[in-house]
Tab-separated table of N, CA and C in Angstrom:
chain	number	residue	atom	x	y	z
A	13	MET	N	-2.973	-231.143	83.563
A	13	MET	CA	-2.008	-231.701	84.595
A	13	MET	C	-0.669	-232.386	83.954
A	14	GLY	N	0.255	-232.135	84.419
A	14	GLY	CA	1.678	-232.516	83.917
A	14	GLY	C	1.749	-234.151	84.240
A	15	ARG	N	2.569	-234.739	83.467
A	15	ARG	CA	2.832	-236.336	83.716
A	15	ARG	C	3.827	-236.288	84.733
A	16	LYS	N	3.822	-237.314	85.539
A	16	LYS	CA	4.525	-237.688	86.959
A	16	LYS	C	5.954	-238.264	86.439
A	17	LEU	N	6.843	-238.097	87.340
A	17	LEU	CA	8.023	-238.705	87.047
A	17	LEU	C	7.992	-240.268	87.766
A	18	PRO	N	8.484	-241.111	87.078
A	18	PRO	CA	8.387	-242.551	87.511
A	18	PRO	C	9.278	-243.051	88.531
A	19	LEU	N	9.530	-242.142	89.592
A	19	LEU	CA	10.387	-242.435	90.641
A	19	LEU	C	10.044	-243.878	91.456
A	20	GLY	N	10.826	-244.858	91.413
A	20	GLY	CA	10.721	-246.067	92.240
A	20	GLY	C	9.605	-246.981	91.465
A	21	ILE	N	9.058	-246.668	90.235
A	21	ILE	CA	8.054	-247.425	89.701
A	21	ILE	C	8.898	-248.682	88.837
A	22	GLN	N	8.365	-249.854	88.939
A	22	GLN	CA	9.325	-250.799	88.175
A	22	GLN	C	8.524	-251.571	87.173
A	23	GLY	N	7.213	-251.432	87.029
A	23	GLY	CA	6.505	-252.127	85.754
A	23	GLY	C	6.058	-251.212	84.885
A	24	PHE	N	5.970	-251.552	83.539
A	24	PHE	CA	5.395	-250.809	82.506
A	24	PHE	C	4.218	-250.686	82.565
A	25	GLN	N	3.328	-251.708	83.012
A	25	GLN	CA	1.907	-251.612	83.213
A	25	GLN	C	1.345	-250.393	83.815
A	26	LYS	N	2.053	-250.153	85.154
A	26	LYS	CA	1.843	-249.047	85.898
A	26	LYS	C	2.070	-247.777	85.202
A	27	LEU	N	3.313	-247.782	84.661
A	27	LEU	CA	3.748	-246.531	83.923
A	27	LEU	C	2.557	-246.135	83.001
A	28	ARG	N	2.132	-247.020	82.258
A	28	ARG	CA	1.095	-246.745	81.205
A	28	ARG	C	-0.075	-246.218	82.002
A	29	GLU	N	-0.684	-247.171	82.847
A	29	GLU	CA	-1.903	-246.944	83.329
A	29	GLU	C	-2.044	-245.518	84.082
A	30	GLU	N	-1.095	-245.135	84.816
A	30	GLU	CA	-1.078	-244.038	85.747
A	30	GLU	C	-0.581	-242.687	84.936
A	31	ASN	N	-0.191	-242.779	83.784
A	31	ASN	CA	0.261	-241.806	82.742
A	31	ASN	C	1.641	-241.154	83.327
A	32	PHE	N	2.432	-242.144	83.755
A	32	PHE	CA	3.885	-241.651	84.177
A	32	PHE	C	4.665	-241.173	82.890
A	33	LEU	N	5.600	-240.212	83.018
A	33	LEU	CA	6.633	-239.712	81.921
A	33	LEU	C	7.449	-240.986	81.669
A	34	TYR	N	7.724	-241.504	80.484
A	34	TYR	CA	8.486	-242.567	80.086
A	34	TYR	C	9.466	-242.310	78.946
A	35	VAL	N	10.587	-242.488	79.037
A	35	VAL	CA	11.456	-242.261	77.790
A	35	VAL	C	12.074	-243.520	77.448
A	36	ASP	N	12.044	-244.104	76.240
A	36	ASP	CA	12.506	-245.197	75.712
A	36	ASP	C	14.046	-245.075	75.655
A	37	LYS	N	14.850	-245.799	76.229
A	37	LYS	CA	16.312	-245.837	75.999
A	37	LYS	C	16.833	-247.116	75.666
A	38	THR	N	16.063	-247.698	74.576
A	38	THR	CA	16.586	-248.913	74.195
A	38	THR	C	18.005	-248.875	73.434
A	39	GLU	N	18.791	-249.906	73.965
A	39	GLU	CA	20.219	-249.793	73.352
A	39	GLU	C	20.469	-250.824	72.385
A	40	TYR	N	21.247	-250.505	71.439
A	40	TYR	CA	21.829	-251.506	70.585
A	40	TYR	C	23.318	-251.684	70.807
A	41	ILE	N	23.609	-252.865	71.206
A	41	ILE	CA	24.969	-253.126	71.765
A	41	ILE	C	25.696	-254.070	70.638
A	42	GLU	N	26.870	-253.669	70.090
A	42	GLU	CA	27.660	-254.550	69.341
A	42	GLU	C	29.131	-254.494	69.610
A	43	LYS	N	29.840	-255.790	69.452
A	43	LYS	CA	31.117	-255.679	69.999
A	43	LYS	C	31.831	-255.858	68.802
A	44	LEU	N	32.758	-255.065	68.234
A	44	LEU	CA	33.627	-255.219	67.026
A	44	LEU	C	34.713	-256.285	67.243
A	45	GLU	N	35.201	-256.475	66.141
A	45	GLU	CA	36.422	-257.719	66.027
A	45	GLU	C	37.519	-257.072	66.929
A	46	ASN	N	37.754	-255.962	66.991
A	46	ASN	CA	39.143	-255.404	67.598
A	46	ASN	C	38.624	-255.234	69.225
A	47	GLY	N	37.476	-255.673	69.546
A	47	GLY	CA	37.069	-255.675	71.048
A	47	GLY	C	36.366	-254.354	71.540
A	48	LEU	N	36.294	-253.462	70.648
A	48	LEU	CA	35.610	-252.086	70.706
A	48	LEU	C	34.030	-252.295	70.913
A	49	ASN	N	33.461	-251.935	71.879
A	49	ASN	CA	31.874	-252.130	72.214
A	49	ASN	C	31.417	-250.714	71.654
A	50	ILE	N	30.135	-250.879	70.775
A	50	ILE	CA	29.422	-249.885	70.255
A	50	ILE	C	28.260	-249.809	70.960
A	51	ILE	N	27.849	-248.742	71.565
A	51	ILE	CA	26.502	-248.727	72.106
A	51	ILE	C	25.689	-247.627	71.467
A	52	ILE	N	24.420	-247.892	70.938
A	52	ILE	CA	23.768	-246.755	70.256
A	52	ILE	C	22.432	-246.748	71.310
A	53	ILE	N	22.246	-245.581	71.753
A	53	ILE	CA	20.914	-245.189	72.371
A	53	ILE	C	20.121	-244.128	71.513
A	54	PRO	N	19.204	-244.709	70.797
A	54	PRO	CA	18.456	-243.633	70.059
A	54	PRO	C	17.467	-242.894	70.838
A	55	LYS	N	17.358	-241.675	70.451
A	55	LYS	CA	16.316	-240.589	71.052
A	55	LYS	C	15.413	-240.115	70.075
A	56	GLN	N	14.003	-240.237	70.222
A	56	GLN	CA	13.262	-239.783	69.478
A	56	GLN	C	13.016	-238.306	69.719
A	57	HIS	N	12.641	-237.629	68.581
A	57	HIS	CA	12.272	-236.165	68.712
A	57	HIS	C	13.479	-235.317	69.154
A	58	THR	N	14.895	-235.522	68.724
A	58	THR	CA	15.805	-234.894	68.969
A	58	THR	C	16.698	-234.661	67.895
A	59	LYS	N	17.345	-233.563	67.583
A	59	LYS	CA	18.141	-233.412	66.395
A	59	LYS	C	19.615	-233.478	66.878
A	60	LYS	N	20.108	-233.466	67.968
A	60	LYS	CA	21.394	-233.555	68.407
A	60	LYS	C	21.826	-234.878	68.577
A	61	LYS	N	23.199	-235.071	68.253
A	61	LYS	CA	23.805	-236.508	68.317
A	61	LYS	C	24.913	-236.247	69.104
A	62	TYR	N	25.189	-237.371	69.811
A	62	TYR	CA	26.467	-237.367	70.889
A	62	TYR	C	27.319	-238.609	70.541
A	63	VAL	N	28.630	-238.502	70.523
A	63	VAL	CA	29.477	-239.581	70.517
A	63	VAL	C	30.493	-239.360	71.495
A	64	ILE	N	30.650	-240.746	72.308
A	64	ILE	CA	31.646	-240.757	73.428
A	64	ILE	C	32.398	-242.198	72.996
A	65	TRP	N	33.808	-242.020	72.998
A	65	TRP	CA	34.669	-242.823	72.677
A	65	TRP	C	35.387	-243.174	74.072
A	66	GLY	N	35.502	-244.308	74.720
A	66	GLY	CA	36.236	-244.298	75.995
A	66	GLY	C	37.189	-245.471	76.081
A	67	THR	N	38.074	-245.438	76.895
A	67	THR	CA	39.024	-246.589	77.001
A	67	THR	C	39.413	-246.703	78.554
A	68	HIS	N	39.572	-247.998	78.840
A	68	HIS	CA	39.846	-248.317	80.323
A	68	HIS	C	41.417	-248.087	80.675
A	69	PHE	N	41.629	-246.768	80.359
A	69	PHE	CA	42.929	-246.510	80.849
A	69	PHE	C	42.983	-245.008	81.465
A	70	GLY	N	43.097	-245.064	82.811
A	70	GLY	CA	43.074	-243.582	83.387
A	70	GLY	C	44.277	-243.314	84.321
A	71	SER	N	44.096	-242.324	85.280
A	71	SER	CA	45.240	-241.829	86.017
A	71	SER	C	45.921	-242.816	86.927
A	72	ILE	N	45.177	-243.803	87.350
A	72	ILE	CA	45.573	-244.754	88.120
A	72	ILE	C	46.388	-245.763	87.606
A	73	ASP	N	46.215	-246.009	86.237
A	73	ASP	CA	46.836	-247.095	85.521
A	73	ASP	C	48.371	-246.679	85.116
A	74	ASN	N	49.185	-247.197	85.940
A	74	ASN	CA	50.523	-246.865	85.822
A	74	ASN	C	51.471	-248.121	85.879
A	75	ARG	N	50.777	-249.299	86.204
A	75	ARG	CA	51.518	-250.579	86.492
A	75	ARG	C	50.921	-251.648	85.635
A	76	PHE	N	51.668	-252.267	84.630
A	76	PHE	CA	51.255	-253.213	83.806
A	76	PHE	C	51.979	-254.650	83.782
A	77	ILE	N	51.313	-255.751	83.398
A	77	ILE	CA	52.286	-256.922	83.175
A	77	ILE	C	52.165	-257.230	81.698
A	78	MET	N	53.288	-257.313	81.151
A	78	MET	CA	53.371	-257.522	79.712
A	78	MET	C	52.986	-258.831	79.329
A	79	PRO	N	52.209	-258.876	78.325
A	79	PRO	CA	51.384	-260.344	78.052
A	79	PRO	C	52.310	-261.606	77.635
A	80	LYS	N	53.474	-261.265	76.897
A	80	LYS	CA	54.251	-262.163	76.583
A	80	LYS	C	55.226	-262.597	77.414
A	81	THR	N	55.908	-261.705	78.137
A	81	THR	CA	56.878	-261.902	79.052
A	81	THR	C	56.559	-261.971	80.400
A	82	GLU	N	55.341	-261.376	80.852
A	82	GLU	CA	54.843	-261.469	82.173
A	82	GLU	C	55.544	-260.467	83.021
A	83	GLU	N	56.464	-259.599	82.547
A	83	GLU	CA	57.024	-258.646	83.078
A	83	GLU	C	56.590	-257.343	83.731
A	84	GLU	N	56.794	-257.088	84.785
A	84	GLU	CA	55.847	-255.939	85.305
A	84	GLU	C	56.693	-254.650	84.888
A	85	VAL	N	55.877	-253.724	84.297
A	85	VAL	CA	56.303	-252.626	83.837
A	85	VAL	C	55.745	-251.295	84.492
A	86	PHE	N	56.375	-250.256	84.882
A	86	PHE	CA	55.900	-249.246	85.478
A	86	PHE	C	56.002	-247.937	84.526
A	87	ILE	N	54.963	-247.145	84.303
A	87	ILE	CA	55.020	-245.822	83.424
A	87	ILE	C	54.701	-244.720	84.376
A	88	PRO	N	55.260	-243.513	84.158
A	88	PRO	CA	55.044	-242.273	85.068
A	88	PRO	C	53.521	-242.095	85.026
A	89	ASP	N	53.092	-241.331	86.216
A	89	ASP	CA	51.868	-240.965	86.515
A	89	ASP	C	51.757	-239.843	85.437
A	90	GLY	N	50.394	-239.707	84.933
A	90	GLY	CA	50.010	-238.575	84.112
A	90	GLY	C	49.985	-239.156	82.453
A	91	VAL	N	50.364	-240.246	82.236
A	91	VAL	CA	50.662	-240.798	80.840
A	91	VAL	C	49.140	-240.850	80.121
A	92	ALA	N	48.093	-241.202	80.986
A	92	ALA	CA	46.882	-241.264	80.438
A	92	ALA	C	46.247	-239.760	79.774
A	93	HIS	N	46.616	-238.723	80.769
A	93	HIS	CA	46.202	-237.419	80.564
A	93	HIS	C	46.992	-236.876	79.350
A	94	PHE	N	48.276	-237.100	79.236
A	94	PHE	CA	49.309	-236.758	78.332
A	94	PHE	C	48.612	-237.489	76.933
A	95	LEU	N	48.268	-238.686	76.931
A	95	LEU	CA	47.845	-239.346	75.800
A	95	LEU	C	46.379	-238.665	75.205
A	96	GLU	N	45.809	-238.461	76.176
A	96	GLU	CA	44.435	-237.724	75.931
A	96	GLU	C	44.622	-236.570	75.044
A	97	HIS	N	45.786	-235.880	75.305
A	97	HIS	CA	45.904	-234.688	74.404
A	97	HIS	C	46.441	-235.036	73.142
A	98	LYS	N	47.438	-235.838	73.253
A	98	LYS	CA	48.087	-236.441	72.127
A	98	LYS	C	47.114	-237.019	70.865
A	99	MET	N	46.177	-237.632	71.488
A	99	MET	CA	45.101	-238.175	70.705
A	99	MET	C	44.509	-237.339	69.449
A	100	PHE	N	44.584	-235.898	69.853
A	100	PHE	CA	44.017	-235.020	68.806
A	100	PHE	C	44.863	-234.315	67.997
A	101	GLU	N	46.186	-234.848	68.128
A	101	GLU	CA	47.214	-234.391	67.028
A	101	GLU	C	47.160	-235.425	65.955
A	102	GLN	N	47.255	-234.642	64.591
A	102	GLN	CA	47.368	-235.578	63.554
A	102	GLN	C	48.767	-235.333	62.836
A	103	GLU	N	48.971	-236.151	62.328
A	103	GLU	CA	50.525	-236.588	61.438
A	103	GLU	C	50.910	-235.142	60.825
A	104	ASN	N	49.880	-234.342	60.185
A	104	ASN	CA	50.141	-233.094	59.549
A	104	ASN	C	50.239	-231.936	60.572
A	105	GLY	N	50.166	-232.338	61.793
A	105	GLY	CA	50.378	-231.139	62.990
A	105	GLY	C	49.011	-230.275	63.170
A	106	VAL	N	48.066	-230.698	62.405
A	106	VAL	CA	46.767	-230.150	62.642
A	106	VAL	C	46.081	-230.817	63.908
A	107	ASN	N	45.603	-229.913	64.679
A	107	ASN	CA	44.731	-230.344	65.853
A	107	ASN	C	43.379	-230.824	65.596
A	108	SER	N	42.873	-231.910	65.752
A	108	SER	CA	41.505	-232.463	65.455
A	108	SER	C	40.468	-231.505	65.986
A	109	LEU	N	40.594	-230.924	67.156
A	109	LEU	CA	39.639	-230.180	67.698
A	109	LEU	C	39.282	-229.090	66.964
A	110	TYR	N	40.158	-228.484	66.395
A	110	TYR	CA	40.160	-227.359	65.371
A	110	TYR	C	39.121	-227.538	64.263
A	111	LYS	N	39.753	-228.917	63.778
A	111	LYS	CA	38.741	-229.144	62.503
A	111	LYS	C	37.384	-229.816	62.911
A	112	MET	N	37.275	-229.988	64.071
A	112	MET	CA	35.909	-230.408	64.586
A	112	MET	C	34.985	-229.178	64.819
A	113	MET	N	35.665	-228.155	65.570
A	113	MET	CA	34.985	-226.828	65.783
A	113	MET	C	34.723	-226.217	64.411
A	114	ALA	N	35.374	-226.307	63.417
A	114	ALA	CA	35.297	-225.693	62.100
A	114	ALA	C	33.951	-226.440	61.616
A	115	LEU	N	33.591	-227.616	61.725
A	115	LEU	CA	32.420	-228.464	61.336
A	115	LEU	C	31.250	-227.826	62.216
A	116	GLY	N	31.499	-227.096	63.499
A	116	GLY	CA	30.319	-226.831	64.210
A	116	GLY	C	30.087	-227.889	65.380
A	117	LEU	N	31.118	-228.687	65.564
A	117	LEU	CA	30.798	-229.757	66.545
A	117	LEU	C	31.392	-229.102	67.842
A	118	ASP	N	30.817	-229.582	69.115
A	118	ASP	CA	31.160	-229.162	70.288
A	118	ASP	C	32.029	-230.572	70.757
A	119	ALA	N	33.327	-230.346	70.673
A	119	ALA	CA	34.260	-231.450	71.127
A	119	ALA	C	35.003	-231.246	72.493
A	120	ASN	N	35.417	-232.295	73.142
A	120	ASN	CA	36.173	-232.144	74.304
A	120	ASN	C	36.793	-233.577	74.633
A	121	ALA	N	37.456	-233.816	75.761
A	121	ALA	CA	37.999	-234.830	76.321
A	121	ALA	C	38.202	-234.880	77.877
A	122	TYR	N	38.295	-235.995	78.517
A	122	TYR	CA	38.593	-235.903	79.972
A	122	TYR	C	39.301	-237.289	80.428
A	123	THR	N	40.110	-237.038	81.321
A	123	THR	CA	40.688	-238.409	81.862
A	123	THR	C	40.070	-238.373	83.341
A	124	THR	N	39.686	-239.644	83.889
A	124	THR	CA	39.391	-239.771	85.163
A	124	THR	C	40.276	-240.668	85.879
A	125	ASN	N	40.175	-241.454	86.974
A	125	ASN	CA	41.230	-242.421	87.644
A	125	ASN	C	40.990	-243.462	86.878
A	126	ASP	N	39.942	-243.855	86.159
A	126	ASP	CA	39.982	-245.279	85.573
A	126	ASP	C	39.621	-245.211	84.222
A	127	HIS	N	39.330	-244.260	83.595
A	127	HIS	CA	39.037	-244.217	82.221
A	127	HIS	C	39.443	-242.689	81.405
A	128	THR	N	39.600	-242.762	80.247
A	128	THR	CA	39.809	-241.624	79.546
A	128	THR	C	38.706	-241.667	78.323
A	129	ALA	N	38.115	-240.705	77.957
A	129	ALA	CA	37.082	-240.399	77.033
A	129	ALA	C	36.963	-239.233	76.157
A	130	TYR	N	36.638	-239.261	74.806
A	130	TYR	CA	36.535	-238.492	73.959
A	130	TYR	C	35.286	-238.164	73.438
A	131	LEU	N	34.772	-237.018	73.405
A	131	LEU	CA	33.342	-236.784	73.061
A	131	LEU	C	33.034	-235.758	72.146
A	132	PHE	N	31.940	-235.816	71.212
A	132	PHE	CA	31.408	-234.420	70.596
A	132	PHE	C	30.094	-234.645	70.626
A	133	GLY	N	29.331	-233.560	70.258
A	133	GLY	CA	27.940	-233.427	70.250
A	133	GLY	C	27.828	-232.448	68.934
A	134	CYS	N	26.535	-232.679	68.283
A	134	CYS	CA	26.309	-231.731	67.134
A	134	CYS	C	24.849	-231.958	66.707
A	135	THR	N	24.377	-231.139	65.646
A	135	THR	CA	23.173	-231.248	65.159
A	135	THR	C	23.394	-231.506	63.760
A	136	ASP	N	24.537	-231.021	63.060
A	136	ASP	CA	24.899	-231.265	61.800
A	136	ASP	C	26.173	-231.731	61.667
A	137	ASN	N	26.660	-232.057	60.470
A	137	ASN	CA	28.101	-232.545	60.217
A	137	ASN	C	28.552	-233.935	61.135
A	138	PHE	N	27.526	-234.510	61.425
A	138	PHE	CA	27.837	-235.853	62.528
A	138	PHE	C	28.767	-236.810	61.747
A	139	TYR	N	28.582	-237.235	60.582
A	139	TYR	CA	29.332	-238.101	60.108
A	139	TYR	C	30.755	-237.646	59.631
A	140	GLU	N	30.742	-236.310	59.171
A	140	GLU	CA	32.090	-235.834	59.020
A	140	GLU	C	32.953	-235.835	60.242
A	141	GLY	N	32.219	-235.465	61.430
A	141	GLY	CA	32.834	-235.392	62.619
A	141	GLY	C	33.472	-236.797	63.055
A	142	LEU	N	33.004	-237.761	62.550
A	142	LEU	CA	33.483	-239.287	62.821
A	142	LEU	C	34.896	-239.549	62.225
A	143	ASP	N	35.027	-238.906	61.047
A	143	ASP	CA	36.225	-239.120	60.286
A	143	ASP	C	37.443	-238.164	61.233
């Protein structure tokens, strides 16, 4: 008989006693000096690794208050999506996506109304992909 999904189960004791399926998603969270939050969710028995970089800057973010002058500044709609694409450009003109694909990484990016994210997944060349 297969293991049951723990829908609506709140306690670990019942999960163990009644043989419910349980996946440990213990997180390690660290905030870097530059304010970037790092969250690591280890997954046992898997070879694939994923990275997602995200920023709280999306398509609705077009009005800002400058910190020093408190002046209100407006930017054109679409800047977040434009910058999403520009992030893959390197100074030498090479597109980072092509370099990542050459390493065997599956890379992409997306912009929503409130954030922009860059991601890749792979089984090999993980640390090279971080460069």
